[in-house]
Amino acid sequence: MLTWMRRNRSSAVEEAEKPVETGPGDSRSASDPAPAKPLLSVRNVERSFDVGGQKLRVLKGINLDLYPGQLVMLRGRSGSGKTTLMNMMGGLDVPTAGEIYFHGNPLHEWNDDKRTEVRRRDIGFIFQAYALMPLLSAYENVELSLRMANAPRSEWKNRVTSCLELVGLAKRMHHRPFELSGGEQQRVAIAKSMAHRPSLLLADEPTAELDSQMAAQVMAVFREIVAKENVTICMTTHDPTILEVADHVYEMVDGVFVSK
Ligand SMILES: Nc1ncnc2c1ncn2[C@@H]1O[C@H](COP(=O)(O)OP(=O)(O)OP(=O)(O)O)[C@@H](O)[C@H]1O
């Protein structure tokens, strides 16, 4: 219950948490608010796997900060290490070396149970394949995520309805996945991933299965969620046509970030 209420922030707080743009022309005075703290920080992260007795170095010293209210993209060739990094940002895996802080907490030091708890409460995942329950309607799929997050039952109806409205599916609420297009199914998956009010949404190739028009709709929904829900979205993509929607793009080549 507390968790649920904690995420219902006032708009004043949301404004205060937005990142402050700084740059060469920035003329912030002493009275201006301090820059926002990162929601998630990745510091010198490395990840290796043992493959057939050999050490395979996949991530070779990654640094990244995600701020509240940002849409960030990771771009790179297949095999460059994007999913490996996302798995660690979401607490599904831990680095071989380096540190990951989520809300200032050392995710890299936490055991599996503690990371699972944070994941359930405060992180949402969106995958390339939509991960919906086939026999449940769009409404029931989204409701399921509130049940699993132990949100109070009295909140379910309003929250499910508003999430499905936000992704533009108010009129498709009672359709089951097979009665929806790929783009609509992905938008249900987005509504499902954000219903419990996570502060971070991680999306691995969310537009890979979609045509360009459906991909554009999904990206418009992402921008809307970032603006209205005070959530940070980090997604991977191969698609150069959607990069302009991002606040920041990290380009990954062979386990390191390179400047574009
Ligand atoms: N558990 C694992 N054990 C061994 N090797 C792994 C493991 N996970 C990932 N790898 C290897 O790490 C490399 C990077 O994989 P990763 O899935 O992170 O790339 P990616 O950039 O997300 O690729 P794609 O765009 O195709 O999804 C690949 O060579 C992969 O085979």
mmCIF file of C-alpha atoms and ligand atoms in Angstrom:
data_model
loop_
_atom_site.group_PDB
_atom_site.id
_atom_site.type_symbol
_atom_site.label_atom_id
_atom_site.label_comp_id
_atom_site.label_asym_id
_atom_site.label_seq_id
_atom_site.Cartn_x
_atom_site.Cartn_y
_atom_site.Cartn_z
ATOM 1 C CA MET A 1 0.000 0.000 0.000
ATOM 2 C CA LEU A 2 2.755 2.426 0.973
ATOM 3 C CA THR A 3 4.639 1.618 -2.188
ATOM 4 C CA TRP A 4 1.593 2.307 -4.243
ATOM 5 C CA MET A 5 0.988 5.654 -2.559
ATOM 6 C CA ARG A 6 4.644 6.617 -2.762
ATOM 7 C CA ARG A 7 4.415 6.555 -6.556
ATOM 8 C CA ASN A 8 1.392 8.875 -6.589
ATOM 9 C CA ARG A 9 3.482 11.991 -6.534
ATOM 10 C CA SER A 10 2.275 15.555 -6.785
ATOM 11 C CA SER A 11 2.921 17.397 -10.014
ATOM 12 C CA ALA A 12 5.092 19.903 -8.102
ATOM 13 C CA VAL A 13 7.386 17.082 -7.065
ATOM 14 C CA GLU A 14 7.409 15.775 -10.615
ATOM 15 C CA GLU A 15 8.504 19.181 -11.886
ATOM 16 C CA ALA A 16 11.244 19.403 -9.268
ATOM 17 C CA GLU A 17 12.626 16.018 -10.266
ATOM 18 C CA LYS A 18 13.004 16.784 -13.954
ATOM 19 C CA PRO A 19 16.619 16.957 -15.118
ATOM 20 C CA VAL A 20 18.151 20.372 -15.549
ATOM 21 C CA GLU A 21 19.773 20.772 -18.956
ATOM 22 C CA THR A 22 23.322 22.032 -18.635
ATOM 23 C CA GLY A 23 25.742 22.896 -21.365
ATOM 24 C CA PRO A 24 28.144 25.524 -22.581
ATOM 25 C CA GLY A 25 25.432 28.182 -22.654
ATOM 26 C CA ASP A 26 23.969 27.263 -19.284
ATOM 27 C CA SER A 27 23.748 30.261 -17.019
ATOM 28 C CA ARG A 28 22.283 28.741 -13.884
ATOM 29 C CA SER A 29 22.516 31.159 -10.956
ATOM 30 C CA ALA A 30 23.199 30.233 -7.328
ATOM 31 C CA SER A 31 19.481 30.450 -6.541
ATOM 32 C CA ASP A 32 18.450 27.949 -9.260
ATOM 33 C CA PRO A 33 17.569 24.402 -8.123
ATOM 34 C CA ALA A 34 20.361 21.816 -8.076
ATOM 35 C CA PRO A 35 20.442 19.331 -10.986
ATOM 36 C CA ALA A 36 18.264 16.250 -10.489
ATOM 37 C CA LYS A 37 19.921 13.165 -9.040
ATOM 38 C CA PRO A 38 20.201 10.206 -11.397
ATOM 39 C CA LEU A 39 17.532 7.564 -11.012
ATOM 40 C CA LEU A 40 20.031 4.927 -12.092
ATOM 41 C CA SER A 41 23.832 5.132 -12.397
ATOM 42 C CA VAL A 42 26.050 2.578 -14.095
ATOM 43 C CA ARG A 43 29.726 2.927 -13.138
ATOM 44 C CA ASN A 44 32.588 1.159 -14.933
ATOM 45 C CA VAL A 45 30.464 -1.932 -15.454
ATOM 46 C CA GLU A 46 32.032 -5.028 -16.947
ATOM 47 C CA ARG A 47 30.408 -8.380 -17.661
ATOM 48 C CA SER A 48 32.179 -11.525 -18.769
ATOM 49 C CA PHE A 49 30.839 -15.012 -19.394
ATOM 50 C CA ASP A 50 32.671 -18.323 -19.325
ATOM 51 C CA VAL A 51 32.134 -19.968 -22.699
ATOM 52 C CA GLY A 52 33.784 -23.325 -23.247
ATOM 53 C CA GLY A 53 36.529 -22.568 -20.720
ATOM 54 C CA GLN A 54 37.237 -19.165 -22.330
ATOM 55 C CA LYS A 55 36.353 -15.795 -20.837
ATOM 56 C CA LEU A 56 34.059 -13.829 -23.153
ATOM 57 C CA ARG A 57 34.214 -10.097 -22.290
ATOM 58 C CA VAL A 58 30.851 -8.653 -23.313
ATOM 59 C CA LEU A 59 30.761 -5.303 -21.440
ATOM 60 C CA LYS A 60 34.100 -3.537 -21.069
ATOM 61 C CA GLY A 61 33.577 -0.540 -18.792
ATOM 62 C CA ILE A 62 30.160 1.053 -19.231
ATOM 63 C CA ASN A 63 29.156 4.389 -17.645
ATOM 64 C CA LEU A 64 25.630 5.765 -17.934
ATOM 65 C CA ASP A 65 23.175 7.902 -15.942
ATOM 66 C CA LEU A 66 19.398 7.839 -16.307
ATOM 67 C CA TYR A 67 17.519 10.841 -14.938
ATOM 68 C CA PRO A 68 13.864 11.074 -13.910
ATOM 69 C CA GLY A 69 11.579 11.785 -16.847
ATOM 70 C CA GLN A 70 14.006 10.791 -19.622
ATOM 71 C CA LEU A 71 13.589 8.575 -22.679
ATOM 72 C CA VAL A 72 16.989 7.046 -23.422
ATOM 73 C CA MET A 73 17.909 4.648 -26.226
ATOM 74 C CA LEU A 74 20.716 2.113 -26.486
ATOM 75 C CA ARG A 75 21.649 1.502 -30.076
ATOM 76 C CA GLY A 76 24.109 -0.989 -31.469
ATOM 77 C CA ARG A 77 24.648 -4.004 -33.665
ATOM 78 C CA SER A 78 23.388 -7.426 -32.705
ATOM 79 C CA GLY A 79 25.771 -8.894 -30.126
ATOM 80 C CA SER A 80 27.207 -5.542 -28.999
ATOM 81 C CA GLY A 81 25.943 -6.085 -25.417
ATOM 82 C CA LYS A 82 22.720 -4.036 -25.140
ATOM 83 C CA THR A 83 20.561 -6.777 -23.617
ATOM 84 C CA THR A 84 23.362 -7.787 -21.259
ATOM 85 C CA LEU A 85 23.467 -4.204 -19.963
ATOM 86 C CA MET A 86 19.682 -3.907 -19.700
ATOM 87 C CA ASN A 87 19.549 -7.152 -17.702
ATOM 88 C CA MET A 88 21.891 -5.603 -15.150
ATOM 89 C CA MET A 89 20.036 -2.270 -15.064
ATOM 90 C CA GLY A 90 16.880 -4.215 -14.240
ATOM 91 C CA GLY A 91 18.548 -6.324 -11.546
ATOM 92 C CA LEU A 92 18.158 -9.573 -13.532
ATOM 93 C CA ASP A 93 21.939 -10.039 -13.554
ATOM 94 C CA VAL A 94 24.924 -8.547 -11.720
ATOM 95 C CA PRO A 95 28.174 -7.128 -13.126
ATOM 96 C CA THR A 96 31.478 -8.973 -13.045
ATOM 97 C CA ALA A 97 33.023 -5.616 -12.028
ATOM 98 C CA GLY A 98 31.683 -2.103 -11.474
ATOM 99 C CA GLU A 99 28.651 -0.632 -9.743
ATOM 100 C CA ILE A 100 24.967 0.003 -10.410
ATOM 101 C CA TYR A 101 22.972 2.378 -8.198
ATOM 102 C CA PHE A 102 19.178 2.548 -8.382
ATOM 103 C CA HIS A 103 17.647 5.407 -6.375
ATOM 104 C CA GLY A 104 21.120 5.583 -4.790
ATOM 105 C CA ASN A 105 20.982 1.922 -3.645
ATOM 106 C CA PRO A 106 23.802 -0.468 -4.624
ATOM 107 C CA LEU A 107 21.959 -2.953 -6.841
ATOM 108 C CA HIS A 108 25.286 -4.693 -7.647
ATOM 109 C CA GLU A 109 25.716 -5.669 -3.977
ATOM 110 C CA TRP A 110 22.209 -6.989 -3.416
ATOM 111 C CA ASN A 111 21.272 -10.656 -3.487
ATOM 112 C CA ASP A 112 18.721 -12.120 -5.865
ATOM 113 C CA ASP A 113 15.784 -11.849 -3.415
ATOM 114 C CA LYS A 114 16.416 -8.194 -2.707
ATOM 115 C CA ARG A 115 16.807 -7.374 -6.403
ATOM 116 C CA THR A 116 13.609 -9.278 -7.200
ATOM 117 C CA GLU A 117 11.743 -7.231 -4.604
ATOM 118 C CA VAL A 118 12.962 -3.940 -6.146
ATOM 119 C CA ARG A 119 12.132 -5.209 -9.609
ATOM 120 C CA ARG A 120 8.553 -6.120 -8.671
ATOM 121 C CA ARG A 121 7.986 -2.808 -6.943
ATOM 122 C CA ASP A 122 9.766 -0.240 -9.029
ATOM 123 C CA ILE A 123 10.772 -1.520 -12.471
ATOM 124 C CA GLY A 124 8.641 -2.470 -15.465
ATOM 125 C CA PHE A 125 9.792 -4.594 -18.408
ATOM 126 C CA ILE A 126 8.631 -4.550 -22.021
ATOM 127 C CA PHE A 127 9.876 -7.175 -24.449
ATOM 128 C CA GLN A 128 9.932 -7.634 -28.203
ATOM 129 C CA ALA A 129 7.317 -10.399 -27.917
ATOM 130 C CA TYR A 130 4.486 -8.874 -25.982
ATOM 131 C CA ALA A 131 4.337 -11.309 -23.026
ATOM 132 C CA LEU A 132 0.569 -11.095 -22.579
ATOM 133 C CA MET A 133 -1.626 -13.843 -21.113
ATOM 134 C CA PRO A 134 -3.496 -15.125 -24.194
ATOM 135 C CA LEU A 135 -6.763 -16.021 -22.454
ATOM 136 C CA LEU A 136 -7.107 -12.719 -20.587
ATOM 137 C CA SER A 137 -8.544 -9.510 -22.054
ATOM 138 C CA ALA A 138 -6.443 -6.353 -22.331
ATOM 139 C CA TYR A 139 -8.162 -5.113 -19.156
ATOM 140 C CA GLU A 140 -7.457 -8.350 -17.257
ATOM 141 C CA ASN A 141 -3.831 -8.412 -18.412
ATOM 142 C CA VAL A 142 -3.226 -4.932 -17.001
ATOM 143 C CA GLU A 143 -5.183 -5.732 -13.833
ATOM 144 C CA LEU A 144 -2.957 -8.764 -13.280
ATOM 145 C CA SER A 145 0.059 -6.550 -12.848
ATOM 146 C CA LEU A 146 -1.741 -4.594 -10.095
ATOM 147 C CA ARG A 147 -2.678 -7.832 -8.324
ATOM 148 C CA MET A 148 0.948 -8.945 -8.428
ATOM 149 C CA ALA A 149 2.134 -5.582 -7.073
ATOM 150 C CA ASN A 150 -0.386 -5.820 -4.178
ATOM 151 C CA ALA A 151 -2.000 -2.530 -5.172
ATOM 152 C CA PRO A 152 -5.216 -1.919 -3.213
ATOM 153 C CA ARG A 153 -8.177 -3.487 -4.984
ATOM 154 C CA SER A 154 -10.164 -0.236 -4.766
ATOM 155 C CA GLU A 155 -7.589 1.386 -7.093
ATOM 156 C CA TRP A 156 -7.608 -1.283 -9.800
ATOM 157 C CA LYS A 157 -10.492 -0.129 -11.950
ATOM 158 C CA ASN A 158 -9.383 3.500 -12.227
ATOM 159 C CA ARG A 159 -5.768 2.635 -12.767
ATOM 160 C CA VAL A 160 -6.386 -0.078 -15.391
ATOM 161 C CA THR A 161 -8.764 2.203 -17.267
ATOM 162 C CA SER A 162 -6.422 5.186 -17.186
ATOM 163 C CA CYS A 163 -3.418 3.113 -18.326
ATOM 164 C CA LEU A 164 -5.371 1.701 -21.265
ATOM 165 C CA GLU A 165 -6.632 5.196 -22.138
ATOM 166 C CA LEU A 166 -3.080 6.512 -22.029
ATOM 167 C CA VAL A 167 -1.940 3.943 -24.590
ATOM 168 C CA GLY A 168 -4.981 4.699 -26.782
ATOM 169 C CA LEU A 169 -6.867 1.440 -26.188
ATOM 170 C CA ALA A 170 -9.918 2.554 -24.232
ATOM 171 C CA LYS A 171 -12.152 1.028 -26.922
ATOM 172 C CA ARG A 172 -10.274 -2.276 -27.030
ATOM 173 C CA MET A 173 -10.255 -3.017 -23.297
ATOM 174 C CA HIS A 174 -12.244 -6.210 -23.506
ATOM 175 C CA HIS A 175 -10.442 -7.691 -26.489
ATOM 176 C CA ARG A 176 -8.115 -10.611 -25.988
ATOM 177 C CA PRO A 177 -4.584 -10.467 -27.477
ATOM 178 C CA PHE A 178 -5.444 -12.486 -30.601
ATOM 179 C CA GLU A 179 -8.152 -9.914 -31.410
ATOM 180 C CA LEU A 180 -5.592 -7.084 -31.429
ATOM 181 C CA SER A 181 -2.903 -6.015 -33.927
ATOM 182 C CA GLY A 182 0.791 -6.349 -33.046
ATOM 183 C CA GLY A 183 1.019 -2.639 -32.260
ATOM 184 C CA GLU A 184 -2.084 -2.811 -30.062
ATOM 185 C CA GLN A 185 -0.737 -5.844 -28.222
ATOM 186 C CA GLN A 186 2.520 -4.008 -27.579
ATOM 187 C CA ARG A 187 0.541 -1.037 -26.219
ATOM 188 C CA VAL A 188 -1.325 -3.389 -23.842
ATOM 189 C CA ALA A 189 2.080 -4.718 -22.746
ATOM 190 C CA ILE A 190 3.184 -1.119 -22.103
ATOM 191 C CA ALA A 191 0.034 -0.409 -20.049
ATOM 192 C CA LYS A 192 0.714 -3.609 -18.112
ATOM 193 C CA SER A 193 4.336 -2.716 -17.423
ATOM 194 C CA MET A 194 3.512 0.755 -16.062
ATOM 195 C CA ALA A 195 0.295 0.030 -14.130
ATOM 196 C CA HIS A 196 2.056 -0.439 -10.783
ATOM 197 C CA ARG A 197 3.766 2.966 -11.207
ATOM 198 C CA PRO A 198 7.402 1.896 -11.548
ATOM 199 C CA SER A 199 9.956 4.691 -11.763
ATOM 200 C CA LEU A 200 11.901 2.835 -14.493
ATOM 201 C CA LEU A 201 10.673 1.069 -17.626
ATOM 202 C CA LEU A 202 13.154 -1.087 -19.530
ATOM 203 C CA ALA A 203 12.174 -2.052 -23.060
ATOM 204 C CA ASP A 204 14.237 -4.503 -25.124
ATOM 205 C CA GLU A 205 13.584 -3.940 -28.846
ATOM 206 C CA PRO A 206 9.937 -2.962 -28.246
ATOM 207 C CA THR A 207 9.355 -1.988 -31.886
ATOM 208 C CA ALA A 208 11.271 -4.802 -33.582
ATOM 209 C CA GLU A 209 8.161 -6.757 -34.576
ATOM 210 C CA LEU A 210 6.195 -3.699 -35.722
ATOM 211 C CA ASP A 211 5.841 -1.862 -39.025
ATOM 212 C CA SER A 212 6.939 1.768 -39.096
ATOM 213 C CA GLN A 213 3.475 3.191 -38.421
ATOM 214 C CA MET A 214 2.909 0.968 -35.383
ATOM 215 C CA ALA A 215 6.442 1.667 -34.158
ATOM 216 C CA ALA A 216 5.726 5.401 -34.351
ATOM 217 C CA GLN A 217 2.554 4.901 -32.292
ATOM 218 C CA VAL A 218 4.501 3.013 -29.641
ATOM 219 C CA MET A 219 7.111 5.777 -29.510
ATOM 220 C CA ALA A 220 4.371 8.422 -29.174
ATOM 221 C CA VAL A 221 2.964 6.425 -26.268
ATOM 222 C CA PHE A 222 6.418 6.299 -24.651
ATOM 223 C CA ARG A 223 6.761 10.100 -24.903
ATOM 224 C CA GLU A 224 3.309 10.508 -23.386
ATOM 225 C CA ILE A 225 4.122 8.177 -20.486
ATOM 226 C CA VAL A 226 7.390 9.976 -19.763
ATOM 227 C CA ALA A 227 5.523 13.297 -19.687
ATOM 228 C CA LYS A 228 2.517 12.180 -17.658
ATOM 229 C CA GLU A 229 3.737 9.395 -15.383
ATOM 230 C CA ASN A 230 7.122 10.659 -14.192
ATOM 231 C CA VAL A 231 8.723 7.479 -15.419
ATOM 232 C CA THR A 232 12.132 7.021 -17.053
ATOM 233 C CA ILE A 233 12.277 4.766 -20.102
ATOM 234 C CA CYS A 234 15.413 3.061 -21.368
ATOM 235 C CA MET A 235 15.040 1.000 -24.538
ATOM 236 C CA THR A 236 17.239 -0.812 -27.019
ATOM 237 C CA THR A 237 16.745 -0.477 -30.743
ATOM 238 C CA HIS A 238 18.225 -1.246 -34.127
ATOM 239 C CA ASP A 239 15.853 1.175 -35.854
ATOM 240 C CA PRO A 240 17.545 4.441 -36.904
ATOM 241 C CA THR A 241 14.204 6.059 -37.786
ATOM 242 C CA ILE A 242 13.013 6.316 -34.184
ATOM 243 C CA LEU A 243 16.196 7.726 -32.615
ATOM 244 C CA GLU A 244 15.055 11.333 -32.874
ATOM 245 C CA VAL A 245 12.339 10.656 -30.289
ATOM 246 C CA ALA A 246 14.983 10.018 -27.604
ATOM 247 C CA ASP A 247 16.334 12.539 -25.102
ATOM 248 C CA HIS A 248 19.670 10.767 -25.342
ATOM 249 C CA VAL A 249 21.102 7.960 -27.486
ATOM 250 C CA TYR A 250 24.008 5.758 -26.371
ATOM 251 C CA GLU A 251 25.756 3.970 -29.211
ATOM 252 C CA MET A 252 27.273 0.641 -28.207
ATOM 253 C CA VAL A 253 30.065 -1.031 -30.169
ATOM 254 C CA ASP A 254 31.568 -4.272 -28.932
ATOM 255 C CA GLY A 255 30.817 -3.676 -25.238
ATOM 256 C CA VAL A 256 31.721 0.019 -24.982
ATOM 257 C CA PHE A 257 29.892 3.275 -25.696
ATOM 258 C CA VAL A 258 31.234 5.361 -28.546
ATOM 259 C CA SER A 259 30.296 8.925 -29.436
ATOM 260 C CA LYS A 260 28.203 9.286 -32.546
HETATM 261 N N1 LIG B 1 24.594 -15.957 -20.559
HETATM 262 C C1 LIG B 1 25.480 -15.802 -21.553
HETATM 263 N N2 LIG B 1 26.471 -16.706 -21.707
HETATM 264 C C2 LIG B 1 27.375 -16.555 -22.697
HETATM 265 N N3 LIG B 1 27.376 -15.553 -23.596
HETATM 266 C C3 LIG B 1 26.411 -14.633 -23.485
HETATM 267 C C4 LIG B 1 25.413 -14.706 -22.462
HETATM 268 N N4 LIG B 1 24.587 -13.647 -22.598
HETATM 269 C C5 LIG B 1 25.044 -12.956 -23.665
HETATM 270 N N5 LIG B 1 26.129 -13.539 -24.189
HETATM 271 C C6 LIG B 1 26.900 -13.070 -25.353
HETATM 272 O O1 LIG B 1 27.142 -11.686 -25.179
HETATM 273 C C7 LIG B 1 27.115 -11.003 -26.437
HETATM 274 C C8 LIG B 1 26.175 -9.828 -26.337
HETATM 275 O O2 LIG B 1 24.831 -10.307 -26.245
HETATM 276 P P1 LIG B 1 23.596 -9.317 -26.068
HETATM 277 O O3 LIG B 1 22.373 -10.155 -26.093
HETATM 278 O O4 LIG B 1 23.819 -8.453 -24.885
HETATM 279 O O5 LIG B 1 23.708 -8.420 -27.399
HETATM 280 P P2 LIG B 1 22.665 -7.400 -28.012
HETATM 281 O O6 LIG B 1 23.426 -6.168 -28.364
HETATM 282 O O7 LIG B 1 21.508 -7.225 -27.099
HETATM 283 O O8 LIG B 1 22.220 -8.154 -29.318
HETATM 284 P P3 LIG B 1 20.774 -8.163 -30.055
HETATM 285 O O9 LIG B 1 20.608 -6.789 -30.624
HETATM 286 O O10 LIG B 1 20.921 -9.220 -31.097
HETATM 287 O O11 LIG B 1 19.735 -8.506 -29.028
HETATM 288 C C9 LIG B 1 26.726 -12.036 -27.461
HETATM 289 O O12 LIG B 1 27.897 -12.478 -28.123
HETATM 290 C C10 LIG B 1 26.130 -13.164 -26.650
HETATM 291 O O13 LIG B 1 26.313 -14.414 -27.253
#
